[in-house]
PDB file of C-alpha atoms in Angstrom:
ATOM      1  CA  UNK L   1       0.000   0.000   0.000  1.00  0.00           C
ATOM      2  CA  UNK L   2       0.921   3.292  -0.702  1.00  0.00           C
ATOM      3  CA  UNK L   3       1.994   5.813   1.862  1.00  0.00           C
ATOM      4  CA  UNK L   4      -0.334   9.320   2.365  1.00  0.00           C
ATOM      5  CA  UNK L   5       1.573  12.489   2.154  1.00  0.00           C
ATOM      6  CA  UNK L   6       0.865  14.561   4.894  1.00  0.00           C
ATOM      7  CA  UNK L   7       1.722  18.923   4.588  1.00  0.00           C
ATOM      8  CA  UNK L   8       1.078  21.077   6.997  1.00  0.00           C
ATOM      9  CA  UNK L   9      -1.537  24.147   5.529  1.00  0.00           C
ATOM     10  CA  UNK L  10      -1.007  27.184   7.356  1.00  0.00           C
ATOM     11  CA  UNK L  11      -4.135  27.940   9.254  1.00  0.00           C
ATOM     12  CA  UNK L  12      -5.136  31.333  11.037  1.00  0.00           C
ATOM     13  CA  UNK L  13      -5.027  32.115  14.456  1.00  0.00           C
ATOM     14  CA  UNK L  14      -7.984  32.892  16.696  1.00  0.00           C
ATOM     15  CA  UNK L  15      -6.583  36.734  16.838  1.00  0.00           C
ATOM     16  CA  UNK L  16      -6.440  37.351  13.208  1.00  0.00           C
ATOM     17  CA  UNK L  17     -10.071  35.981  12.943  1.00  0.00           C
ATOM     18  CA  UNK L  18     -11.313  38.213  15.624  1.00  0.00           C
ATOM     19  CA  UNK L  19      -9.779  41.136  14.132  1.00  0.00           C
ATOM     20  CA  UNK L  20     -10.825  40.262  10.644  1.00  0.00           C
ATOM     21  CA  UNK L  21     -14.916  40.283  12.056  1.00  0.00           C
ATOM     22  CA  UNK L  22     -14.117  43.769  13.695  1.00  0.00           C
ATOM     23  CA  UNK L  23     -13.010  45.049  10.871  1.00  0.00           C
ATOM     24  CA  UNK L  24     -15.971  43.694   8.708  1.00  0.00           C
ATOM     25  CA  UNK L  25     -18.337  45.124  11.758  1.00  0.00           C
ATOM     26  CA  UNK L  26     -16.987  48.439  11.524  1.00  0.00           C
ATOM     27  CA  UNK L  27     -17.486  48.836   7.165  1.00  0.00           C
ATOM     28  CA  UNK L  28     -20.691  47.377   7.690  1.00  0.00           C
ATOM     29  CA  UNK L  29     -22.038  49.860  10.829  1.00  0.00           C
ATOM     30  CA  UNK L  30     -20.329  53.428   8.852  1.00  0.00           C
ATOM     31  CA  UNK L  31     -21.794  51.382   5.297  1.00  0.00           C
ATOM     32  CA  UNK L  32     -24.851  51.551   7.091  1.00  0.00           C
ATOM     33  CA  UNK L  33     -24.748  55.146   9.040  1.00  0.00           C
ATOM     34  CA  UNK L  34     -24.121  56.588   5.724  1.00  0.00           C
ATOM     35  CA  UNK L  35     -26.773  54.974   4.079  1.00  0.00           C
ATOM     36  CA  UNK L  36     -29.435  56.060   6.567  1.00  0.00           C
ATOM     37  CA  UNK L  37     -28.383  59.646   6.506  1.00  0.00           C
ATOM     38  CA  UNK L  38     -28.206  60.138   2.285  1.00  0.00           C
ATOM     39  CA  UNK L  39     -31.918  58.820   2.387  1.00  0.00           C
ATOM     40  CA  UNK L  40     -32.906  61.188   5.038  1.00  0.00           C
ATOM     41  CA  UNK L  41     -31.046  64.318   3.445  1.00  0.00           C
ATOM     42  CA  UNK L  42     -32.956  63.914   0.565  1.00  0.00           C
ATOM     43  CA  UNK L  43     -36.467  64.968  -0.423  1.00  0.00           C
ATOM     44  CA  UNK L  44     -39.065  63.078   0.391  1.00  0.00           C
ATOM     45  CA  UNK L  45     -41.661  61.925  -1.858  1.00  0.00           C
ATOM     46  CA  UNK L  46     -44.015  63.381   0.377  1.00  0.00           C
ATOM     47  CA  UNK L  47     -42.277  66.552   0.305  1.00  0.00           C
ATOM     48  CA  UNK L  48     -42.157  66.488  -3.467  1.00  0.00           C
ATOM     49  CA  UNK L  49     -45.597  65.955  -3.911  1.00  0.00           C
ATOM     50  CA  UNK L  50     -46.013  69.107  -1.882  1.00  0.00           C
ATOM     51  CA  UNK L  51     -43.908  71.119  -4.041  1.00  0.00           C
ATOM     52  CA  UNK L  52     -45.832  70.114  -6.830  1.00  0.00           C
ATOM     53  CA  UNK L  53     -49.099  71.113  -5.608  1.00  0.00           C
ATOM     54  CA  UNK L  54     -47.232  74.199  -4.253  1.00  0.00           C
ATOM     55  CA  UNK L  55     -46.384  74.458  -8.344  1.00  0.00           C
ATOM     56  CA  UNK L  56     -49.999  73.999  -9.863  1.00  0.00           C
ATOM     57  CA  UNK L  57     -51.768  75.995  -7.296  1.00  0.00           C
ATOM     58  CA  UNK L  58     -49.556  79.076  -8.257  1.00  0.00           C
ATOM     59  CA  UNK L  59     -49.875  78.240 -12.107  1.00  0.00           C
ATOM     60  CA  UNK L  60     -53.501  77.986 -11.883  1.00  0.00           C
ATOM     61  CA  UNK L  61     -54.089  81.423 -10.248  1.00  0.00           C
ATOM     62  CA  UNK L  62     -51.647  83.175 -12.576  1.00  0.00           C
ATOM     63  CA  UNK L  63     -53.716  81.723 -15.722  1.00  0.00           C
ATOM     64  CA  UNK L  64     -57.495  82.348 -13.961  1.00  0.00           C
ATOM     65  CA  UNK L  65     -56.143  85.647 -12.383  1.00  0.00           C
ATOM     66  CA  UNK L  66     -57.826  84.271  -8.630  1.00  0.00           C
ATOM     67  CA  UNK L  67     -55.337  86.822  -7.265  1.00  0.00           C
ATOM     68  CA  UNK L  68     -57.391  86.444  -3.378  1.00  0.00           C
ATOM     69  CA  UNK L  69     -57.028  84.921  -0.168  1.00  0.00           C
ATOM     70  CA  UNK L  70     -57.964  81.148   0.108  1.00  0.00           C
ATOM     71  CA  UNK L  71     -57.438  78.054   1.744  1.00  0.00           C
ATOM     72  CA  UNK L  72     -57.814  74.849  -0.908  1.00  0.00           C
ATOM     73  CA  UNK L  73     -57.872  70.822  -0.079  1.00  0.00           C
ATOM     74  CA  UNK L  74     -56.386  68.151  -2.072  1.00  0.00           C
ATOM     75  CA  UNK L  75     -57.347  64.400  -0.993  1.00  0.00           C
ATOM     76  CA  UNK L  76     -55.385  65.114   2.627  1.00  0.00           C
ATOM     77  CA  UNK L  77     -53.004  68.182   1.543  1.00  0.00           C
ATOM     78  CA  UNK L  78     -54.510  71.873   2.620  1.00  0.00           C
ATOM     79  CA  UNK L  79     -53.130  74.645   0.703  1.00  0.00           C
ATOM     80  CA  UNK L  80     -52.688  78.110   2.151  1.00  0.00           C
ATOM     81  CA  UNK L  81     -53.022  80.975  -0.245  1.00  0.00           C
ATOM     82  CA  UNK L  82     -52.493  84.360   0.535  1.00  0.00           C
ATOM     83  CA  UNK L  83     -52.055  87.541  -1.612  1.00  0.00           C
ATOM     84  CA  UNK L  84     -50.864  90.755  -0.885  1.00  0.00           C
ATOM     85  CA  UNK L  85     -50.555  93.973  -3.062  1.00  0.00           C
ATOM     86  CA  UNK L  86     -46.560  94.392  -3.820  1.00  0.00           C
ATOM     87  CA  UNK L  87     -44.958  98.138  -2.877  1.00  0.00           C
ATOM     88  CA  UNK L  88     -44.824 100.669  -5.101  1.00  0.00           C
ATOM     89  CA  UNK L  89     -45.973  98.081  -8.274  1.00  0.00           C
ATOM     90  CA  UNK L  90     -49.670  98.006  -9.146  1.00  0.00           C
ATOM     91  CA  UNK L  91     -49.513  95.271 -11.192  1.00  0.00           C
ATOM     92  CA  UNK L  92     -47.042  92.723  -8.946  1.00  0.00           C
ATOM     93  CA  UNK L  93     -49.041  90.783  -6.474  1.00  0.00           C
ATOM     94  CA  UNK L  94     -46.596  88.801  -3.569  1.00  0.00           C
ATOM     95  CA  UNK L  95     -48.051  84.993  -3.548  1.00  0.00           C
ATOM     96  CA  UNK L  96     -47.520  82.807  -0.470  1.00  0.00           C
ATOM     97  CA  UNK L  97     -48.351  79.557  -0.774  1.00  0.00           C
ATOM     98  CA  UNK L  98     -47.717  76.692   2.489  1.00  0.00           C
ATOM     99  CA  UNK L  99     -48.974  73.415   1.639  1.00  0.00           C
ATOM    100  CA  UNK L 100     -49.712  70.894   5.134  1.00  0.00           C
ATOM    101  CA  UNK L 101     -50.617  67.310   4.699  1.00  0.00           C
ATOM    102  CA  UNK L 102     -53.157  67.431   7.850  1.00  0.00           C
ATOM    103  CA  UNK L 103     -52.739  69.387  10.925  1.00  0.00           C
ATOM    104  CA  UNK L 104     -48.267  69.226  10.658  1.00  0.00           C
ATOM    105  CA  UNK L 105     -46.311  71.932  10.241  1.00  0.00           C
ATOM    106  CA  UNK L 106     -46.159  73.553   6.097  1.00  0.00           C
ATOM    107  CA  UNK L 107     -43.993  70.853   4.512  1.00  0.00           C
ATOM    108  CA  UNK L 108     -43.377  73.499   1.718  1.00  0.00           C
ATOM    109  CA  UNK L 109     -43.649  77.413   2.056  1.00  0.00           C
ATOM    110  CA  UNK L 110     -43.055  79.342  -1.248  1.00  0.00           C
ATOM    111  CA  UNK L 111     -43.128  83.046  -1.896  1.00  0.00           C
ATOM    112  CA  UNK L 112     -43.656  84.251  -5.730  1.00  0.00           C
ATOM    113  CA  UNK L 113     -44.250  87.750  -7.400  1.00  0.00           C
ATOM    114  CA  UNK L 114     -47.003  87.792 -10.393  1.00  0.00           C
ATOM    115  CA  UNK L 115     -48.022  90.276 -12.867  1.00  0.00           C
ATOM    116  CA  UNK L 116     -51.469  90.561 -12.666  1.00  0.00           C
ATOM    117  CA  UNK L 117     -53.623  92.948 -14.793  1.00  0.00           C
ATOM    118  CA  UNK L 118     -56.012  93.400 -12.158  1.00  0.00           C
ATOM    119  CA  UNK L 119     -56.217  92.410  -8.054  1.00  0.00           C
ATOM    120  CA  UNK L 120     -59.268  91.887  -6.165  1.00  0.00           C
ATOM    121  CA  UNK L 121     -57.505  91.006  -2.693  1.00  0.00           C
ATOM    122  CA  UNK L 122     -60.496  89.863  -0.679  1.00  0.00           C
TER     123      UNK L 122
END
């Protein structure tokens, strides 16, 4: 019968092992810190959606010149709408628009200036 050669493999110690799953920990806990702060720097859908509506609200009373106060509701979103005359520009009106979804603070405030032909603040 034949003889079985027998080599030594050289193995790892405990030490290196331990210090190769801290390592790994650490990547994966800043991989993961990092992660959750991009997502929450971002905009939201929900605060896109807002600027949006923020968007059409103004477009719409530019083209029907509804150059007055008034509060609008959107399936859950409230838009605030106020107009005031602009200084020393009769035809500039100074639109503020905050849009809420419910009773939370205005997830988008926005602050235009329109030329409009005639006002009828209200």
């Amino acid at each position: 019968m034949g003889r079985i050669k027998s080599s030594k493999v050289a193995a790892s110690s405990l030490l290196e092992v331990v210090v190769a799953m801290v390592l790994a920990a650490t990547v994966f806990g800043l991989g993961t810190v990092i992660y959750v702060n991009v997502s929450q720097s971002g905009f939201s859908q929900r605060h896109f959606r807002a600027m949006l509506l923020a968007e059409q609200v103004a477009a719409e009373t530019q083209a029907n010149l509804s150059f007055y106060d008034q509060t609008l509701s959107f399936a859950g979103w409230t838009v605030h709408k106020k107009v005031y005359p602009y200084p020393n520009a009769a035809d500039l009106v100074h639109l503020h628009l905050e849009v809420t979804a419910g009773s939370s603070q205005p997830l988008v405030s926005s602050h235009r200036l329109i030329r409009a032909k005639s006002y009828g603040h209200e």
